Tab-separated table of C-alpha atoms in Angstrom:
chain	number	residue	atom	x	y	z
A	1	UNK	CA	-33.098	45.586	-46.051
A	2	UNK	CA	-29.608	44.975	-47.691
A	3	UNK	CA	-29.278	45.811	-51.416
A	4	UNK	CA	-27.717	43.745	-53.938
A	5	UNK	CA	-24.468	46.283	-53.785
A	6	UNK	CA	-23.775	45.128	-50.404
A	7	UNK	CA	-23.605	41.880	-49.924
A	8	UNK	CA	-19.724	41.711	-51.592
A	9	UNK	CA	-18.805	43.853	-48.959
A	10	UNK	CA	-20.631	41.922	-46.357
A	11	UNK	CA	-19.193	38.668	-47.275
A	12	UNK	CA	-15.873	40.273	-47.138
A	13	UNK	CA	-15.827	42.018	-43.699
A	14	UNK	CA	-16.723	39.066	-42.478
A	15	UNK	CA	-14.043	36.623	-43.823
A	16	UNK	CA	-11.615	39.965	-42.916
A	17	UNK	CA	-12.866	39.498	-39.242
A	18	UNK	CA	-12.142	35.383	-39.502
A	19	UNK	CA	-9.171	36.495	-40.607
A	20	UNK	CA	-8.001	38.385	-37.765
A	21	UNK	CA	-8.798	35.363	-35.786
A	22	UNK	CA	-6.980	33.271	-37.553
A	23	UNK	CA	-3.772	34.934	-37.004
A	24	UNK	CA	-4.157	35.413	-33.222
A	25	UNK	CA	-5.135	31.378	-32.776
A	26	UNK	CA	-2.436	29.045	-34.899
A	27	UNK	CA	-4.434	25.569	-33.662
A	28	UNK	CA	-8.207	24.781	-33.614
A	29	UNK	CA	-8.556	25.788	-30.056
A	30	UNK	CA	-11.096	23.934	-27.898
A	31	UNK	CA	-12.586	20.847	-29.440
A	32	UNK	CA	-16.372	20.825	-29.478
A	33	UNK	CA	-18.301	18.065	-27.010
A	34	UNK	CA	-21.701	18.734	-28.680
A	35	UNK	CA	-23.099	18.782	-32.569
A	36	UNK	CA	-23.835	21.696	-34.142
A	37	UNK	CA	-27.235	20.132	-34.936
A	38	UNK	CA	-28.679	17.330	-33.794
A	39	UNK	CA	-28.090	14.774	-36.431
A	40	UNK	CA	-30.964	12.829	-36.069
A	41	UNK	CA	-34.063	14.942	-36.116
A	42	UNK	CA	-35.762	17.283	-38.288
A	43	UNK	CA	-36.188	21.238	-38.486
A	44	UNK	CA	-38.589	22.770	-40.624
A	45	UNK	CA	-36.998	25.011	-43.012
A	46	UNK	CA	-37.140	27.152	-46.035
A	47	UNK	CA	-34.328	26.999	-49.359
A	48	UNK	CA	-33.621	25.835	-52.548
A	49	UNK	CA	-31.950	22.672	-53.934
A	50	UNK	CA	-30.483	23.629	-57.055
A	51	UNK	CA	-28.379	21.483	-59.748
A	52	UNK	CA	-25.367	21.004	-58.617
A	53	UNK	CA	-22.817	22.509	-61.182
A	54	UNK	CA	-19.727	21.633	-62.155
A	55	UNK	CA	-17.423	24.442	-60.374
A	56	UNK	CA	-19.853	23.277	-56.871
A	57	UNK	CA	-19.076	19.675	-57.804
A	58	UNK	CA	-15.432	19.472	-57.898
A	59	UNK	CA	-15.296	22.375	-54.753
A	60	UNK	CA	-17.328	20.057	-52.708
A	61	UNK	CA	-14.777	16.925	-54.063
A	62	UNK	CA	-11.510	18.953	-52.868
A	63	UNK	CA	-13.157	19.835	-49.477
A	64	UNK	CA	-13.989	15.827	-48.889
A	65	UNK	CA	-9.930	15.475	-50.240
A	66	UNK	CA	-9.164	17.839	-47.193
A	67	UNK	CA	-11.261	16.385	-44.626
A	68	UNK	CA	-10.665	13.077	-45.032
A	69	UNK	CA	-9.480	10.875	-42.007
A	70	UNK	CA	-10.510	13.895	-39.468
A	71	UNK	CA	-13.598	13.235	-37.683
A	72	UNK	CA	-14.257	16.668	-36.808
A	73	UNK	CA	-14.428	17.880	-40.338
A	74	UNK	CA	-18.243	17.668	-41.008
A	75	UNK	CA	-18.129	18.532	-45.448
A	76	UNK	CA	-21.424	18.608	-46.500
A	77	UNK	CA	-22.436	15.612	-48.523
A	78	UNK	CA	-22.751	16.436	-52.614
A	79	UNK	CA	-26.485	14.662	-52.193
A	80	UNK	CA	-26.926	17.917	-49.550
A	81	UNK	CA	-26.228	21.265	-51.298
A	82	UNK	CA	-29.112	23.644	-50.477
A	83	UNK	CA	-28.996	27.381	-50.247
A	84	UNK	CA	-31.252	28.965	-46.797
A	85	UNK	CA	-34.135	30.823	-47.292
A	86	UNK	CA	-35.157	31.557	-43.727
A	87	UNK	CA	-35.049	28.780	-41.070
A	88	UNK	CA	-37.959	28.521	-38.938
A	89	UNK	CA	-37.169	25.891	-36.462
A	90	UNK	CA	-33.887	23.849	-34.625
A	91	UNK	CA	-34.016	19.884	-35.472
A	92	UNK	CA	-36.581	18.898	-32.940
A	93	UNK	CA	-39.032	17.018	-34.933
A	94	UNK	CA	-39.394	13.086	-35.850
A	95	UNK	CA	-40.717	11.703	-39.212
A	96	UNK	CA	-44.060	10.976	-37.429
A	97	UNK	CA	-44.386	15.130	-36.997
A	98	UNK	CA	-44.005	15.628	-40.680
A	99	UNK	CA	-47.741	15.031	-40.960
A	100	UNK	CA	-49.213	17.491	-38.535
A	101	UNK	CA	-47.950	20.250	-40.055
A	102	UNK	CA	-49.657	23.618	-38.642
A	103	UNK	CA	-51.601	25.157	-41.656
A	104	UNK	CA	-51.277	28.461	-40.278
A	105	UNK	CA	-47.351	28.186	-41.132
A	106	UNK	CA	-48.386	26.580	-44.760
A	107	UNK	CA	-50.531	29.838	-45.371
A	108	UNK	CA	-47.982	32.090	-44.271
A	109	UNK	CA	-45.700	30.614	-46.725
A	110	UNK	CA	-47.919	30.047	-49.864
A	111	UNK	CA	-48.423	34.121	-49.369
A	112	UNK	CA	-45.002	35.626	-49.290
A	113	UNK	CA	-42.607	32.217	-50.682
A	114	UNK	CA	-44.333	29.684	-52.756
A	115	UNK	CA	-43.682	28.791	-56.392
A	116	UNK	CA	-40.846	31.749	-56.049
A	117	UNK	CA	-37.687	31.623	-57.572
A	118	UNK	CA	-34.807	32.207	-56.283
A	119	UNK	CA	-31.266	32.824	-57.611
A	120	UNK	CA	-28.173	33.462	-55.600
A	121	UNK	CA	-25.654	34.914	-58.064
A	122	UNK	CA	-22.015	35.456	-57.925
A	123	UNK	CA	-20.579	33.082	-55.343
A	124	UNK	CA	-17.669	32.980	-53.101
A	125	UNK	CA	-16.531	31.153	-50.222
A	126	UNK	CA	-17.120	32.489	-47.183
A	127	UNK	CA	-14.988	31.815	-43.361
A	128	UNK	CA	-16.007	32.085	-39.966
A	129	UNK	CA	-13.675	30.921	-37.790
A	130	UNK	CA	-14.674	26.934	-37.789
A	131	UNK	CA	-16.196	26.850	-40.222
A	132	UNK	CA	-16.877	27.623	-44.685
A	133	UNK	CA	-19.575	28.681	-46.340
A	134	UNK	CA	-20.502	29.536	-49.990
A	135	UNK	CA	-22.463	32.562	-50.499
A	136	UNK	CA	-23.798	34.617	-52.571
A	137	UNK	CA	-26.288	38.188	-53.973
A	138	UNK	CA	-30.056	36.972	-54.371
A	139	UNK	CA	-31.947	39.521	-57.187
A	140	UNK	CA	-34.412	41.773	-55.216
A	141	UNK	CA	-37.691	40.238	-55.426
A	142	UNK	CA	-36.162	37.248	-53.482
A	143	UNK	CA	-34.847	39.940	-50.952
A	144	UNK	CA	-38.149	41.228	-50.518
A	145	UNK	CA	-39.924	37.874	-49.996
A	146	UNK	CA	-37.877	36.837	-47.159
A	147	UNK	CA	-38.459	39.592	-45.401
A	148	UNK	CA	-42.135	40.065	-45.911
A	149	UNK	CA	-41.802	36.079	-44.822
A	150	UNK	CA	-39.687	36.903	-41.698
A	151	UNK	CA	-41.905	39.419	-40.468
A	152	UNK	CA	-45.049	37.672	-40.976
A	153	UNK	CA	-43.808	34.558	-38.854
A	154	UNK	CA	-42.275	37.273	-36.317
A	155	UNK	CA	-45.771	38.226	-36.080
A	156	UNK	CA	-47.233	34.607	-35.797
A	157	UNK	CA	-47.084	31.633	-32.763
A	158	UNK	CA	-43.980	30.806	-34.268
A	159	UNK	CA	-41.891	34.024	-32.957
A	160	UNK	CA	-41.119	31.357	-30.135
A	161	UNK	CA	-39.536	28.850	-32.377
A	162	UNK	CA	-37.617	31.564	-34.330
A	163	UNK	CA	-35.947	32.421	-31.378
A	164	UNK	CA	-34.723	28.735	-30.445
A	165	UNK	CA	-33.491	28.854	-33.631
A	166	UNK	CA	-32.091	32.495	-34.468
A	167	UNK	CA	-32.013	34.122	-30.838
A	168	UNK	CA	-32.227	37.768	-30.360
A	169	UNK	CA	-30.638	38.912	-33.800
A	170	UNK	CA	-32.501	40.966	-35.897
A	171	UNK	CA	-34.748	38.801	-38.317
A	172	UNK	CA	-34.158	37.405	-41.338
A	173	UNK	CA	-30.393	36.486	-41.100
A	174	UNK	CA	-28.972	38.494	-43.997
A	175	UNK	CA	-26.191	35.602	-45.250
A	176	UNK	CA	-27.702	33.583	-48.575
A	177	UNK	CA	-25.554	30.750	-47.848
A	178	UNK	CA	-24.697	26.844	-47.584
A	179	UNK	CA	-22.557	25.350	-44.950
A	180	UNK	CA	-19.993	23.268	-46.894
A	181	UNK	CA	-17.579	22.459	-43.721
A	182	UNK	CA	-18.564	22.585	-39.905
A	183	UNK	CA	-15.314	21.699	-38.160
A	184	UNK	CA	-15.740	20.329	-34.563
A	185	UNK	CA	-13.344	23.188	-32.585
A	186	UNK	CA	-13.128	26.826	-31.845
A	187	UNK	CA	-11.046	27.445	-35.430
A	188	UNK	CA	-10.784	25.360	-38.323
A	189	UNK	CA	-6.632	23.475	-39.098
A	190	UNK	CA	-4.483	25.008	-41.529
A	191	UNK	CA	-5.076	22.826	-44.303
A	192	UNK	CA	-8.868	24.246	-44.355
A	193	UNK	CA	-7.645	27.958	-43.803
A	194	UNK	CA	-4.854	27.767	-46.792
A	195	UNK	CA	-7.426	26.283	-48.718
A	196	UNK	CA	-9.327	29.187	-48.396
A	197	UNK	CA	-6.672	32.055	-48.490
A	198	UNK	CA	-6.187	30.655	-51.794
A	199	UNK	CA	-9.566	30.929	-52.877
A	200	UNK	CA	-11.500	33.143	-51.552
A	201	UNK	CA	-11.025	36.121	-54.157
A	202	UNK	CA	-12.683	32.684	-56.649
A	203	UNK	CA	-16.423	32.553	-57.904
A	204	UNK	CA	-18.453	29.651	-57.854
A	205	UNK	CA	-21.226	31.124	-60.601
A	206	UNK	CA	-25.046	31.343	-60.071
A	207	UNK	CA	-27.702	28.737	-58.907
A	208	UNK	CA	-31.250	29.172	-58.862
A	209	UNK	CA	-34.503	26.601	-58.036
A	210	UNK	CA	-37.752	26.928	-56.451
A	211	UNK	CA	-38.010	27.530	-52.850
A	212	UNK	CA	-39.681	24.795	-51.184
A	213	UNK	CA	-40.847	24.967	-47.429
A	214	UNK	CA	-39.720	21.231	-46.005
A	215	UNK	CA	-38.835	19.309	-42.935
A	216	UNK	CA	-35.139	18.566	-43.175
A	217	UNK	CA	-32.175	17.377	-41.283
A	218	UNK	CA	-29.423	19.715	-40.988
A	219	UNK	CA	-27.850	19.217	-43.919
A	220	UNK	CA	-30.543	18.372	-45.956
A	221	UNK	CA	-29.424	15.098	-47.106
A	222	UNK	CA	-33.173	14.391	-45.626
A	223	UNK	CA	-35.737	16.740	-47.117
A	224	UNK	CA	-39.639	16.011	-46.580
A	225	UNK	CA	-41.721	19.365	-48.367
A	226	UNK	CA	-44.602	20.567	-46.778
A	227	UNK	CA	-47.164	20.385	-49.338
């Protein structure tokens, strides 16, 4: 398990690698055929939906400014901010599955997540090469939780659907991030990568909220919670 220490560091050898990338590849590459997600269905999820604060508000604002009139640049929706906990499943389901929820997966939860708080401190943009995230350092309980949640559904029927969803890397993810832009290529344009350059030494501040287990499309701007 990652301390708090390191996830600066982490955050930064990654951009550094997107970096790299950058340089070598001036243009977006090959344009994407498929989604990221599927749009229109549901994946049951972990995270938070905290306020959204001022220095979030007018970041998410300029990104819209930059992406507007491209269809490939997916910014997510100011309605959408959310922070992961631990996905559990791709967007597979319909409304009419959010009923049937398996209670095995709703104990699991209320034992290592429910009525926890979490706060992801300290955050910073974030690049991979088509896309931006914001991320940040969650306090150590929070660390702890996921993994003891991670391991649990490892253990469970759901290993299967963590798979589909995560594939072979090591479980959980260790990025405590949002998605803000998903661009529909290999790399993301120039405007997107200046815009970053430019701010990626920035932070965003702290947000913290309850972590709520939920059925939700992939960029939450549709949230069902489990109960």
């Amino acid at each position: 398990m990652l301390n708090s220490d390191d996830f600066p560091q982490l955050y930064r050898r990654t951009s550094e690698k997107t970096l790299e990338q950058w340089n070598v590849h001036s243009g977006i590459g090959q344009v994407r055929d498929e989604a990221f997600y599927d749009p229109h269905k549901l994946a049951i999820t972990s995270g938070i939906q905290p306020a959204l604060t001022p220095p979030l508000t007018q970041l998410l604002q300029e990104l819209h400014q930059l992406a507007e009139n491209d269809p490939r640049a997916d910014v997510m929706p100011l309605s959408g901010l959310h922070f992961t906990f631990f996905a559990i499943t791709m967007p597979q389901y319909l409304r009419s599955d959010i009923a049937a929820v398996d209670p095995e997966l709703l104990s699991i939860f209320a034992e290592h997540a429910k009525n926890l708080t979490v706060s992801v401190r300290n955050l910073q943009l974030v690049a991979l090469p088509n896309q931006l995230l914001i991320a940040g350092t969650p306090e150590r309980n929070s660390l702890q939780a996921k993994e003891a949640f991670a391991r649990r559904l490892v253990d469970s029927p759901w290993r299967d659907k963590l798979r589909e969803r995560h594939g072979d890397i090591p479980l959980p993810p260790p990025f405590w991030h949002s998605t803000l832009v998903r661009y529909q290529a290999q790399f993301l344009p120039e405007r997107f990568r200046n815009y970053f350059q430019a701010r990626q030494a920035h932070h965003y501040g702290d947000v913290s909220a309850e972590v709520k287990l939920a059925f939700t499309n992939y960029n939450w701007t549709e949230v069902f919670s489990c109960p």
